Amino acid sequence: MATDPPLTFPSLSSLEEAASAKVPPRIWAYIQGGSGDERALEGNREAFRRWRLRPRVLGDVSTVDLGTTLLGTSVHAPFFVAPTAYQGEIHRDGEVGTARAAAGLGILGIYSTLSSASLETIASAAGAGPRWFQLYLQPEFARSRRLVERAEAAGYRAIVVTADVPVLAVRDRQASGGFAIDASLPLGNGPDVTPPPRGPTRDGARYTLRTEAATTWTILDQLREVTRLPLAVKGILTAEDAREAVRHGAQAIVVSNHGGRQLDAARPSLLALPEIVAAVDGKAEVYLDGGVRRGVDVLIALALGARGVGLGRPVLWALAWGGSDGVGRYLSALGTELATSMALSGRRSIAEIDPSLVEPNPPLHIFT
Ligand SMILES: Cc1cc2nc3c(=O)[nH]c(=O)nc-3n(C[C@H](O)[C@H](O)[C@H](O)COP(=O)(O)O)c2cc1C
């Protein structure tokens, strides 16, 4: 299990490998795994290579400012911690460690319904730091409502409704690694959360129904009636669904294929981004997650119209590597790399990152 971190933080290139040595194989399979044969997972990274940068020079980049707002929340960087379940299984610091590190740097953290710590405990670790709550809908609406009320009372500033898990995908790597999502995993949010059903086993013969399989867009109208917090919908990959989300009052959209963990062969989120930005036409904020690893990835996504980008696995690697300290060092290193890449491309502020910064790379054979 976790040990005390060595003095030197690994480079962003070596963090993944360094983290793999810190956790048991079943936890590594949980973090890394995608669905099916992991085409969607691979596609997320490949998509970033479809774009390259058009840097400008001699534009006085002696100061670079990463600050922006996400749904009115002031943040020190345009990247945020994406919601990920069961962080307590990865390191004893769990979500409390992640929240402390992100909040200390003024970085937005989104925390999962399936957190190991309670949302109130996470909130106290975050203190005045920016935080949003990710909602997995519960079998009875009263429970979803209760979670939203608790989040509102605990100072979370937006509700992120995850829409791409009506059923749990078949995740071969996770299943064969021995990580079963089931009732035995401790859940911090207590009686308001129904433990997810047992994940599919290696035979993959049946899909596992989650409770929200019957949910439709009207859930956003229902949620609107029970909270004044802004609503974001996470897990959108088409212009059609982006328009539906806006029509039902979503103030933000997270373009995401769930880090390649749900529909395999789903399009990479980065490829979906431009049509969604166009469809939303400024009526909601658009964020992206999936495959964001380096400062230049953040630049590319922002140039293509994302207002913010989420980090899933990299935060978990940092947590595995060194708990709260690891997450803090990782987020700082990414901020430094983003600021450096902005300076090298002649951009002094987030507002200066515009579509002229990117151009398509010659198509890779996999996309032709
Ligand atoms: C281990 C793990 C657990 C996750 N748990 C959740 C979750 O509880 N709720 C959710 O909306 N998304 C969850 N996600 C998806 C992430 O929020 C995000 O969409 C994805 O990880 C982004 O891709 P990346 O890992 O390439 O950065 C999880 C992802 C991982 C890797």
mmCIF file of C-alpha atoms and ligand atoms in Angstrom:
data_model
loop_
_atom_site.group_PDB
_atom_site.id
_atom_site.type_symbol
_atom_site.label_atom_id
_atom_site.label_comp_id
_atom_site.label_asym_id
_atom_site.label_seq_id
_atom_site.Cartn_x
_atom_site.Cartn_y
_atom_site.Cartn_z
ATOM 1 C CA MET A 1 0.000 0.000 0.000
ATOM 2 C CA ALA A 2 0.957 3.637 0.129
ATOM 3 C CA THR A 3 4.321 4.578 1.523
ATOM 4 C CA ASP A 4 5.784 7.968 2.303
ATOM 5 C CA PRO A 5 6.686 9.848 -0.871
ATOM 6 C CA PRO A 6 10.281 10.148 -1.966
ATOM 7 C CA LEU A 7 11.579 13.696 -2.055
ATOM 8 C CA THR A 8 11.445 14.188 -5.785
ATOM 9 C CA PHE A 9 8.136 14.387 -7.556
ATOM 10 C CA PRO A 10 8.236 12.382 -10.802
ATOM 11 C CA SER A 11 7.990 14.326 -14.054
ATOM 12 C CA LEU A 12 4.572 14.423 -15.685
ATOM 13 C CA SER A 13 5.974 11.864 -18.146
ATOM 14 C CA SER A 14 6.852 9.386 -15.435
ATOM 15 C CA LEU A 15 4.047 9.904 -12.904
ATOM 16 C CA GLU A 16 1.871 7.105 -14.297
ATOM 17 C CA GLU A 17 4.650 4.544 -14.035
ATOM 18 C CA ALA A 18 5.747 5.779 -10.630
ATOM 19 C CA ALA A 19 2.161 5.487 -9.376
ATOM 20 C CA SER A 20 1.731 1.941 -10.666
ATOM 21 C CA ALA A 21 4.314 0.693 -8.183
ATOM 22 C CA LYS A 22 2.434 2.200 -5.235
ATOM 23 C CA VAL A 23 -0.882 0.350 -5.306
ATOM 24 C CA PRO A 24 -1.910 -3.316 -5.465
ATOM 25 C CA PRO A 25 -2.747 -4.679 -8.938
ATOM 26 C CA ARG A 26 -6.508 -4.723 -8.313
ATOM 27 C CA ILE A 27 -6.507 -1.009 -7.476
ATOM 28 C CA TRP A 28 -4.326 -0.273 -10.510
ATOM 29 C CA ALA A 29 -6.824 -2.191 -12.674
ATOM 30 C CA TYR A 30 -9.622 -0.065 -11.199
ATOM 31 C CA ILE A 31 -7.828 3.209 -11.947
ATOM 32 C CA GLN A 32 -6.546 2.355 -15.396
ATOM 33 C CA GLY A 33 -9.218 0.153 -16.879
ATOM 34 C CA GLY A 34 -11.614 1.117 -19.627
ATOM 35 C CA SER A 35 -14.581 -0.726 -21.070
ATOM 36 C CA GLY A 36 -14.492 -3.465 -23.687
ATOM 37 C CA ASP A 37 -11.190 -3.597 -25.504
ATOM 38 C CA GLU A 38 -10.491 0.015 -24.512
ATOM 39 C CA ARG A 39 -10.893 1.721 -27.870
ATOM 40 C CA ALA A 40 -12.594 4.751 -26.326
ATOM 41 C CA LEU A 41 -9.848 4.962 -23.714
ATOM 42 C CA GLU A 42 -7.083 4.956 -26.340
ATOM 43 C CA GLY A 43 -9.017 7.307 -28.600
ATOM 44 C CA ASN A 44 -8.977 10.059 -26.004
ATOM 45 C CA ARG A 45 -5.191 10.303 -26.123
ATOM 46 C CA GLU A 46 -4.963 9.811 -29.871
ATOM 47 C CA ALA A 47 -7.385 12.671 -30.435
ATOM 48 C CA PHE A 48 -5.013 15.183 -28.860
ATOM 49 C CA ARG A 49 -2.388 14.211 -31.431
ATOM 50 C CA ARG A 50 -4.780 15.282 -34.177
ATOM 51 C CA TRP A 51 -4.071 18.899 -33.305
ATOM 52 C CA ARG A 52 -0.941 20.979 -33.209
ATOM 53 C CA LEU A 53 -0.161 24.491 -32.077
ATOM 54 C CA ARG A 54 0.454 27.720 -34.015
ATOM 55 C CA PRO A 55 2.550 29.717 -31.544
ATOM 56 C CA ARG A 56 3.032 33.499 -31.662
ATOM 57 C CA VAL A 57 6.278 35.125 -30.504
ATOM 58 C CA LEU A 58 7.570 38.454 -29.202
ATOM 59 C CA GLY A 59 4.354 39.334 -27.437
ATOM 60 C CA ASP A 60 5.684 40.193 -23.940
ATOM 61 C CA VAL A 61 4.931 37.071 -21.960
ATOM 62 C CA SER A 62 6.755 38.248 -18.861
ATOM 63 C CA THR A 63 3.612 37.524 -16.868
ATOM 64 C CA VAL A 64 1.089 34.774 -17.519
ATOM 65 C CA ASP A 65 -2.218 34.499 -15.665
ATOM 66 C CA LEU A 66 -4.014 31.147 -15.449
ATOM 67 C CA GLY A 67 -7.025 32.496 -13.540
ATOM 68 C CA THR A 68 -10.563 32.131 -14.869
ATOM 69 C CA THR A 69 -14.107 31.454 -13.689
ATOM 70 C CA LEU A 70 -16.135 28.264 -13.995
ATOM 71 C CA LEU A 71 -19.864 28.883 -13.552
ATOM 72 C CA GLY A 72 -19.002 32.037 -11.696
ATOM 73 C CA THR A 73 -16.580 30.272 -9.349
ATOM 74 C CA SER A 74 -13.151 31.962 -9.406
ATOM 75 C CA VAL A 75 -10.366 29.456 -9.916
ATOM 76 C CA HIS A 76 -6.608 29.746 -10.256
ATOM 77 C CA ALA A 77 -6.405 27.471 -13.294
ATOM 78 C CA PRO A 78 -8.746 26.309 -16.072
ATOM 79 C CA PHE A 79 -8.279 22.665 -15.097
ATOM 80 C CA PHE A 80 -10.215 20.869 -12.386
ATOM 81 C CA VAL A 81 -10.268 17.576 -10.514
ATOM 82 C CA ALA A 82 -12.811 15.336 -12.275
ATOM 83 C CA PRO A 83 -15.061 13.271 -10.002
ATOM 84 C CA THR A 84 -13.701 9.807 -9.294
ATOM 85 C CA ALA A 85 -15.167 7.231 -6.922
ATOM 86 C CA TYR A 86 -13.548 5.412 -3.997
ATOM 87 C CA GLN A 87 -10.419 7.527 -3.571
ATOM 88 C CA GLY A 88 -9.982 6.032 -0.101
ATOM 89 C CA GLU A 89 -9.157 2.705 -1.764
ATOM 90 C CA ILE A 90 -6.224 4.347 -3.529
ATOM 91 C CA HIS A 91 -4.579 6.120 -0.603
ATOM 92 C CA ARG A 92 -5.493 6.615 3.018
ATOM 93 C CA ASP A 93 -5.722 10.379 2.377
ATOM 94 C CA GLY A 94 -8.591 9.746 -0.072
ATOM 95 C CA GLU A 95 -10.833 12.627 -1.116
ATOM 96 C CA VAL A 96 -9.851 14.592 1.970
ATOM 97 C CA GLY A 97 -6.286 14.680 0.688
ATOM 98 C CA THR A 98 -7.364 15.586 -2.815
ATOM 99 C CA ALA A 99 -9.667 18.329 -1.555
ATOM 100 C CA ARG A 100 -7.033 19.816 0.717
ATOM 101 C CA ALA A 101 -4.482 19.923 -2.103
ATOM 102 C CA ALA A 102 -6.830 21.321 -4.763
ATOM 103 C CA ALA A 103 -8.357 23.897 -2.439
ATOM 104 C CA GLY A 104 -4.932 25.033 -1.282
ATOM 105 C CA LEU A 105 -4.088 25.879 -4.879
ATOM 106 C CA GLY A 106 -7.433 27.494 -5.700
ATOM 107 C CA ILE A 107 -8.288 24.662 -8.078
ATOM 108 C CA LEU A 108 -11.832 23.383 -8.486
ATOM 109 C CA GLY A 109 -12.531 19.886 -7.197
ATOM 110 C CA ILE A 110 -15.584 17.890 -8.223
ATOM 111 C CA TYR A 111 -16.381 15.094 -5.778
ATOM 112 C CA SER A 112 -18.267 11.904 -6.569
ATOM 113 C CA THR A 113 -21.469 10.623 -4.999
ATOM 114 C CA LEU A 114 -19.437 7.427 -4.505
ATOM 115 C CA SER A 115 -16.700 9.099 -2.453
ATOM 116 C CA SER A 116 -15.041 7.164 0.339
ATOM 117 C CA ALA A 117 -15.393 10.177 2.661
ATOM 118 C CA SER A 118 -18.675 11.983 3.245
ATOM 119 C CA LEU A 119 -19.333 15.095 1.222
ATOM 120 C CA GLU A 120 -19.360 17.108 4.467
ATOM 121 C CA THR A 121 -15.914 15.800 5.457
ATOM 122 C CA ILE A 122 -14.586 16.647 2.006
ATOM 123 C CA ALA A 123 -16.120 20.117 2.298
ATOM 124 C CA SER A 124 -14.346 20.808 5.575
ATOM 125 C CA ALA A 125 -11.049 19.670 4.053
ATOM 126 C CA ALA A 126 -11.616 22.052 1.142
ATOM 127 C CA GLY A 127 -12.430 24.944 3.506
ATOM 128 C CA ALA A 128 -13.033 28.018 1.401
ATOM 129 C CA GLY A 129 -11.769 26.214 -1.719
ATOM 130 C CA PRO A 130 -13.998 25.780 -4.766
ATOM 131 C CA ARG A 131 -15.939 22.515 -4.906
ATOM 132 C CA TRP A 132 -18.823 21.013 -6.885
ATOM 133 C CA PHE A 133 -20.807 17.856 -6.222
ATOM 134 C CA GLN A 134 -21.206 15.062 -8.796
ATOM 135 C CA LEU A 135 -24.597 13.385 -8.556
ATOM 136 C CA TYR A 136 -25.317 9.786 -9.424
ATOM 137 C CA LEU A 137 -29.093 9.581 -9.420
ATOM 138 C CA GLN A 138 -30.534 7.374 -6.729
ATOM 139 C CA PRO A 139 -33.396 4.864 -6.992
ATOM 140 C CA GLU A 140 -35.751 7.207 -5.176
ATOM 141 C CA PHE A 141 -35.722 10.844 -6.159
ATOM 142 C CA ALA A 142 -36.004 11.760 -2.458
ATOM 143 C CA ARG A 143 -32.463 10.461 -1.953
ATOM 144 C CA SER A 144 -31.045 12.378 -4.902
ATOM 145 C CA ARG A 145 -32.781 15.433 -3.521
ATOM 146 C CA ARG A 146 -31.304 14.824 -0.077
ATOM 147 C CA LEU A 147 -27.783 14.555 -1.557
ATOM 148 C CA VAL A 148 -28.277 17.819 -3.432
ATOM 149 C CA GLU A 149 -29.538 19.532 -0.280
ATOM 150 C CA ARG A 150 -26.578 18.246 1.704
ATOM 151 C CA ALA A 151 -24.177 19.472 -0.998
ATOM 152 C CA GLU A 152 -25.813 22.881 -1.046
ATOM 153 C CA ALA A 153 -25.618 23.135 2.745
ATOM 154 C CA ALA A 154 -21.942 22.099 2.686
ATOM 155 C CA GLY A 155 -20.935 24.889 0.317
ATOM 156 C CA TYR A 156 -20.703 23.023 -2.988
ATOM 157 C CA ARG A 157 -21.374 25.557 -5.725
ATOM 158 C CA ALA A 158 -22.743 23.413 -8.555
ATOM 159 C CA ILE A 159 -24.315 20.009 -9.136
ATOM 160 C CA VAL A 160 -22.797 17.878 -11.886
ATOM 161 C CA VAL A 161 -25.263 15.234 -13.052
ATOM 162 C CA THR A 162 -23.509 12.276 -14.653
ATOM 163 C CA ALA A 163 -25.634 11.112 -17.564
ATOM 164 C CA ASP A 164 -23.545 8.414 -19.216
ATOM 165 C CA VAL A 165 -24.009 5.572 -16.729
ATOM 166 C CA PRO A 166 -27.586 4.325 -17.275
ATOM 167 C CA VAL A 167 -26.019 0.881 -17.072
ATOM 168 C CA LEU A 168 -22.548 -0.043 -15.978
ATOM 169 C CA ALA A 169 -20.284 -0.990 -18.869
ATOM 170 C CA VAL A 170 -18.441 -4.274 -19.069
ATOM 171 C CA ARG A 171 -14.976 -3.421 -17.818
ATOM 172 C CA ASP A 172 -12.763 -6.388 -18.513
ATOM 173 C CA ARG A 173 -9.540 -5.055 -17.055
ATOM 174 C CA GLN A 174 -11.185 -4.027 -13.796
ATOM 175 C CA ALA A 175 -13.065 -7.308 -13.497
ATOM 176 C CA SER A 176 -10.086 -9.523 -14.271
ATOM 177 C CA GLY A 177 -7.970 -7.442 -11.901
ATOM 178 C CA GLY A 178 -10.388 -8.432 -9.137
ATOM 179 C CA PHE A 179 -11.926 -5.040 -8.412
ATOM 180 C CA ALA A 180 -15.656 -5.542 -7.935
ATOM 181 C CA ILE A 181 -17.829 -2.488 -7.515
ATOM 182 C CA ASP A 182 -20.182 -3.718 -4.856
ATOM 183 C CA ALA A 183 -21.737 -3.111 -1.512
ATOM 184 C CA SER A 184 -18.617 -4.078 0.413
ATOM 185 C CA LEU A 185 -16.749 -0.904 -0.575
ATOM 186 C CA PRO A 186 -17.148 1.797 2.061
ATOM 187 C CA LEU A 187 -19.224 4.760 0.897
ATOM 188 C CA GLY A 188 -18.928 8.086 2.653
ATOM 189 C CA ASN A 189 -22.335 9.463 1.780
ATOM 190 C CA GLY A 190 -24.117 6.929 3.909
ATOM 191 C CA PRO A 191 -27.791 6.156 3.822
ATOM 192 C CA ASP A 192 -28.514 8.540 0.971
ATOM 193 C CA VAL A 193 -26.513 6.419 -1.470
ATOM 194 C CA THR A 194 -27.552 3.041 -2.739
ATOM 195 C CA PRO A 195 -24.421 0.955 -3.331
ATOM 196 C CA PRO A 196 -23.963 0.235 -7.005
ATOM 197 C CA PRO A 197 -24.906 -3.251 -8.132
ATOM 198 C CA ARG A 198 -22.162 -5.804 -8.479
ATOM 199 C CA GLY A 199 -20.075 -5.072 -11.556
ATOM 200 C CA PRO A 200 -20.074 -7.455 -14.478
ATOM 201 C CA THR A 201 -17.863 -10.457 -14.134
ATOM 202 C CA ARG A 202 -15.438 -11.772 -16.681
ATOM 203 C CA ASP A 203 -18.099 -13.670 -18.616
ATOM 204 C CA GLY A 204 -19.582 -10.284 -19.537
ATOM 205 C CA ALA A 205 -22.827 -12.038 -20.366
ATOM 206 C CA ARG A 206 -25.181 -9.495 -18.879
ATOM 207 C CA TYR A 207 -25.118 -5.832 -18.353
ATOM 208 C CA THR A 208 -25.626 -4.387 -14.940
ATOM 209 C CA LEU A 209 -28.554 -2.065 -14.682
ATOM 210 C CA ARG A 210 -28.024 1.058 -12.688
ATOM 211 C CA THR A 211 -30.974 2.668 -11.118
ATOM 212 C CA GLU A 212 -31.109 5.582 -13.498
ATOM 213 C CA ALA A 213 -31.625 3.483 -16.625
ATOM 214 C CA ALA A 214 -35.163 4.831 -16.976
ATOM 215 C CA THR A 215 -34.157 8.468 -16.520
ATOM 216 C CA THR A 216 -34.982 11.057 -19.185
ATOM 217 C CA TRP A 217 -34.113 14.713 -19.697
ATOM 218 C CA THR A 218 -36.958 15.784 -17.396
ATOM 219 C CA ILE A 219 -34.724 14.857 -14.461
ATOM 220 C CA LEU A 220 -33.039 18.220 -14.981
ATOM 221 C CA ASP A 221 -36.383 19.986 -14.595
ATOM 222 C CA GLN A 222 -37.005 18.002 -11.406
ATOM 223 C CA LEU A 223 -33.590 18.894 -10.009
ATOM 224 C CA ARG A 224 -34.110 22.520 -10.963
ATOM 225 C CA GLU A 225 -37.072 22.586 -8.612
ATOM 226 C CA VAL A 226 -35.074 21.407 -5.624
ATOM 227 C CA THR A 227 -31.897 23.489 -5.884
ATOM 228 C CA ARG A 228 -30.765 26.956 -6.783
ATOM 229 C CA LEU A 229 -27.266 25.725 -7.597
ATOM 230 C CA PRO A 230 -26.238 25.697 -11.262
ATOM 231 C CA LEU A 231 -26.642 22.320 -12.971
ATOM 232 C CA ALA A 232 -24.020 20.765 -15.226
ATOM 233 C CA VAL A 233 -24.516 17.582 -17.251
ATOM 234 C CA LYS A 234 -21.512 15.298 -17.599
ATOM 235 C CA GLY A 235 -21.101 12.656 -20.285
ATOM 236 C CA ILE A 236 -22.325 14.389 -23.439
ATOM 237 C CA LEU A 237 -20.799 13.519 -26.819
ATOM 238 C CA THR A 238 -23.155 14.951 -29.432
ATOM 239 C CA ALA A 239 -24.556 18.309 -30.497
ATOM 240 C CA GLU A 240 -28.071 16.825 -30.237
ATOM 241 C CA ASP A 241 -27.692 15.998 -26.561
ATOM 242 C CA ALA A 242 -25.944 19.282 -25.835
ATOM 243 C CA ARG A 243 -28.999 21.117 -27.192
ATOM 244 C CA GLU A 244 -31.307 18.957 -25.043
ATOM 245 C CA ALA A 245 -29.251 19.739 -21.977
ATOM 246 C CA VAL A 246 -29.450 23.472 -22.632
ATOM 247 C CA ARG A 247 -33.174 23.224 -23.353
ATOM 248 C CA HIS A 248 -33.627 21.633 -19.933
ATOM 249 C CA GLY A 249 -31.710 24.353 -18.166
ATOM 250 C CA ALA A 250 -28.156 22.980 -17.903
ATOM 251 C CA GLN A 251 -25.742 25.837 -17.327
ATOM 252 C CA ALA A 252 -22.724 23.716 -18.184
ATOM 253 C CA ILE A 253 -21.872 20.600 -20.155
ATOM 254 C CA VAL A 254 -18.972 18.274 -19.567
ATOM 255 C CA VAL A 255 -18.031 16.687 -22.883
ATOM 256 C CA SER A 256 -16.831 13.257 -21.795
ATOM 257 C CA ASN A 257 -16.807 9.563 -22.632
ATOM 258 C CA HIS A 258 -16.199 8.826 -18.948
ATOM 259 C CA GLY A 259 -12.509 8.276 -19.532
ATOM 260 C CA GLY A 260 -13.295 5.368 -21.869
ATOM 261 C CA ARG A 261 -15.028 3.466 -19.065
ATOM 262 C CA GLN A 262 -18.565 3.379 -20.453
ATOM 263 C CA LEU A 263 -19.418 2.919 -24.159
ATOM 264 C CA ASP A 264 -16.399 1.384 -25.853
ATOM 265 C CA ALA A 265 -15.667 2.766 -29.325
ATOM 266 C CA ALA A 266 -17.432 5.971 -28.276
ATOM 267 C CA ARG A 267 -15.877 8.977 -29.996
ATOM 268 C CA PRO A 268 -13.075 10.744 -28.137
ATOM 269 C CA SER A 269 -14.344 13.716 -26.175
ATOM 270 C CA LEU A 270 -11.896 16.061 -27.923
ATOM 271 C CA LEU A 271 -13.330 15.158 -31.334
ATOM 272 C CA ALA A 272 -16.854 15.804 -30.051
ATOM 273 C CA LEU A 273 -15.926 19.175 -28.576
ATOM 274 C CA PRO A 274 -16.115 21.485 -31.629
ATOM 275 C CA GLU A 275 -19.639 20.460 -32.682
ATOM 276 C CA ILE A 276 -20.851 20.795 -29.108
ATOM 277 C CA VAL A 277 -19.316 24.236 -28.673
ATOM 278 C CA ALA A 278 -21.025 25.285 -31.907
ATOM 279 C CA ALA A 279 -24.393 23.789 -30.895
ATOM 280 C CA VAL A 280 -24.376 25.355 -27.441
ATOM 281 C CA ASP A 281 -23.507 28.721 -28.971
ATOM 282 C CA GLY A 282 -22.614 30.391 -25.684
ATOM 283 C CA LYS A 283 -25.830 29.367 -23.894
ATOM 284 C CA ALA A 284 -23.893 27.178 -21.443
ATOM 285 C CA GLU A 285 -20.279 26.711 -20.453
ATOM 286 C CA VAL A 286 -18.580 23.751 -22.105
ATOM 287 C CA TYR A 287 -15.903 21.675 -20.379
ATOM 288 C CA LEU A 288 -14.037 18.586 -21.502
ATOM 289 C CA ASP A 289 -12.414 15.610 -19.849
ATOM 290 C CA GLY A 290 -10.688 12.498 -21.147
ATOM 291 C CA GLY A 291 -7.019 12.131 -21.970
ATOM 292 C CA VAL A 292 -5.866 15.513 -20.660
ATOM 293 C CA ARG A 293 -2.337 14.897 -19.424
ATOM 294 C CA ARG A 294 -0.039 17.821 -20.268
ATOM 295 C CA GLY A 295 -0.101 21.597 -20.338
ATOM 296 C CA VAL A 296 -0.360 21.532 -24.125
ATOM 297 C CA ASP A 297 -3.449 19.290 -23.888
ATOM 298 C CA VAL A 298 -5.133 21.977 -21.804
ATOM 299 C CA LEU A 299 -4.142 24.564 -24.434
ATOM 300 C CA ILE A 300 -5.576 22.488 -27.286
ATOM 301 C CA ALA A 301 -8.896 21.867 -25.529
ATOM 302 C CA LEU A 302 -9.281 25.526 -24.598
ATOM 303 C CA ALA A 303 -8.397 26.647 -28.124
ATOM 304 C CA LEU A 304 -11.160 24.336 -29.396
ATOM 305 C CA GLY A 305 -13.685 26.045 -27.154
ATOM 306 C CA ALA A 306 -13.602 24.359 -23.742
ATOM 307 C CA ARG A 307 -13.772 26.755 -20.823
ATOM 308 C CA GLY A 308 -12.268 24.218 -18.446
ATOM 309 C CA VAL A 309 -10.822 20.709 -18.544
ATOM 310 C CA GLY A 310 -11.097 17.846 -16.067
ATOM 311 C CA LEU A 311 -8.378 15.501 -14.871
ATOM 312 C CA GLY A 312 -9.407 11.974 -13.919
ATOM 313 C CA ARG A 313 -6.617 9.413 -13.794
ATOM 314 C CA PRO A 314 -3.683 11.828 -13.420
ATOM 315 C CA VAL A 315 -5.040 13.017 -10.065
ATOM 316 C CA LEU A 316 -5.453 9.399 -8.974
ATOM 317 C CA TRP A 317 -1.879 8.628 -10.020
ATOM 318 C CA ALA A 318 -0.688 11.566 -7.939
ATOM 319 C CA LEU A 319 -2.834 10.430 -4.998
ATOM 320 C CA ALA A 320 -1.459 6.887 -5.285
ATOM 321 C CA TRP A 321 2.081 8.231 -5.511
ATOM 322 C CA GLY A 322 2.003 10.510 -2.523
ATOM 323 C CA GLY A 323 -1.439 11.172 -1.050
ATOM 324 C CA SER A 324 -2.468 14.783 -0.598
ATOM 325 C CA ASP A 325 1.110 15.956 -1.051
ATOM 326 C CA GLY A 326 1.310 14.111 -4.373
ATOM 327 C CA VAL A 327 -1.919 15.687 -5.644
ATOM 328 C CA GLY A 328 -0.672 19.154 -4.685
ATOM 329 C CA ARG A 329 2.641 18.620 -6.418
ATOM 330 C CA TYR A 330 0.951 17.252 -9.513
ATOM 331 C CA LEU A 331 -1.515 20.133 -9.827
ATOM 332 C CA SER A 332 1.310 22.650 -9.310
ATOM 333 C CA ALA A 333 3.456 20.936 -11.923
ATOM 334 C CA LEU A 334 0.607 20.979 -14.424
ATOM 335 C CA GLY A 335 0.016 24.669 -13.713
ATOM 336 C CA THR A 336 3.679 25.417 -14.303
ATOM 337 C CA GLU A 337 3.644 23.451 -17.533
ATOM 338 C CA LEU A 338 0.491 25.204 -18.732
ATOM 339 C CA ALA A 339 1.927 28.641 -17.911
ATOM 340 C CA THR A 340 5.138 27.741 -19.743
ATOM 341 C CA SER A 341 3.247 26.484 -22.795
ATOM 342 C CA MET A 342 1.129 29.645 -22.808
ATOM 343 C CA ALA A 343 4.241 31.830 -22.703
ATOM 344 C CA LEU A 344 5.832 29.804 -25.488
ATOM 345 C CA SER A 345 2.757 30.267 -27.625
ATOM 346 C CA GLY A 346 2.412 33.977 -26.897
ATOM 347 C CA ARG A 347 -0.678 33.796 -24.678
ATOM 348 C CA ARG A 348 -0.688 35.777 -21.432
ATOM 349 C CA SER A 349 -4.162 34.956 -20.212
ATOM 350 C CA ILE A 350 -6.835 32.305 -20.640
ATOM 351 C CA ALA A 351 -8.871 34.806 -22.661
ATOM 352 C CA GLU A 352 -6.068 34.963 -25.236
ATOM 353 C CA ILE A 353 -6.322 31.227 -25.988
ATOM 354 C CA ASP A 354 -8.380 31.291 -29.171
ATOM 355 C CA PRO A 355 -9.042 28.977 -32.154
ATOM 356 C CA SER A 356 -6.129 30.480 -34.125
ATOM 357 C CA LEU A 357 -3.789 28.677 -31.717
ATOM 358 C CA VAL A 358 -4.553 25.231 -33.216
ATOM 359 C CA GLU A 359 -4.628 23.524 -36.579
ATOM 360 C CA PRO A 360 -5.423 19.925 -37.493
ATOM 361 C CA ASN A 361 -2.535 17.515 -37.699
ATOM 362 C CA PRO A 362 -2.407 15.410 -40.894
ATOM 363 C CA PRO A 363 -4.890 12.595 -40.281
ATOM 364 C CA LEU A 364 -3.588 9.521 -38.548
ATOM 365 C CA HIS A 365 -4.372 6.252 -40.270
ATOM 366 C CA ILE A 366 -6.744 5.196 -37.490
ATOM 367 C CA PHE A 367 -9.059 8.076 -38.309
ATOM 368 C CA THR A 368 -9.140 7.629 -42.080
HETATM 369 C C1 LIG B 1 -11.120 5.356 -11.311
HETATM 370 C C2 LIG B 1 -12.156 6.263 -11.897
HETATM 371 C C3 LIG B 1 -13.343 6.478 -11.212
HETATM 372 C C4 LIG B 1 -14.322 7.343 -11.745
HETATM 373 N N1 LIG B 1 -15.461 7.604 -11.027
HETATM 374 C C5 LIG B 1 -16.369 8.500 -11.516
HETATM 375 C C6 LIG B 1 -17.495 8.880 -10.739
HETATM 376 O O1 LIG B 1 -17.695 8.422 -9.625
HETATM 377 N N2 LIG B 1 -18.365 9.747 -11.290
HETATM 378 C C7 LIG B 1 -18.185 10.299 -12.544
HETATM 379 O O2 LIG B 1 -19.003 11.093 -13.000
HETATM 380 N N3 LIG B 1 -17.102 9.980 -13.278
HETATM 381 C C8 LIG B 1 -16.188 9.119 -12.793
HETATM 382 N N4 LIG B 1 -15.063 8.833 -13.529
HETATM 383 C C9 LIG B 1 -14.833 9.513 -14.823
HETATM 384 C C10 LIG B 1 -14.046 10.816 -14.624
HETATM 385 O O3 LIG B 1 -14.832 11.798 -13.982
HETATM 386 C C11 LIG B 1 -13.589 11.417 -15.975
HETATM 387 O O4 LIG B 1 -14.698 11.530 -16.821
HETATM 388 C C12 LIG B 1 -12.486 10.610 -16.663
HETATM 389 O O5 LIG B 1 -11.640 9.963 -15.736
HETATM 390 C C13 LIG B 1 -11.651 11.537 -17.540
HETATM 391 O O6 LIG B 1 -10.698 10.832 -18.258
HETATM 392 P P1 LIG B 1 -9.148 10.708 -17.806
HETATM 393 O O7 LIG B 1 -9.109 9.676 -16.746
HETATM 394 O O8 LIG B 1 -8.479 10.315 -19.077
HETATM 395 O O9 LIG B 1 -8.689 12.068 -17.327
HETATM 396 C C14 LIG B 1 -14.083 7.968 -13.004
HETATM 397 C C15 LIG B 1 -12.873 7.758 -13.675
HETATM 398 C C16 LIG B 1 -11.913 6.922 -13.130
HETATM 399 C C17 LIG B 1 -10.609 6.742 -13.877
#
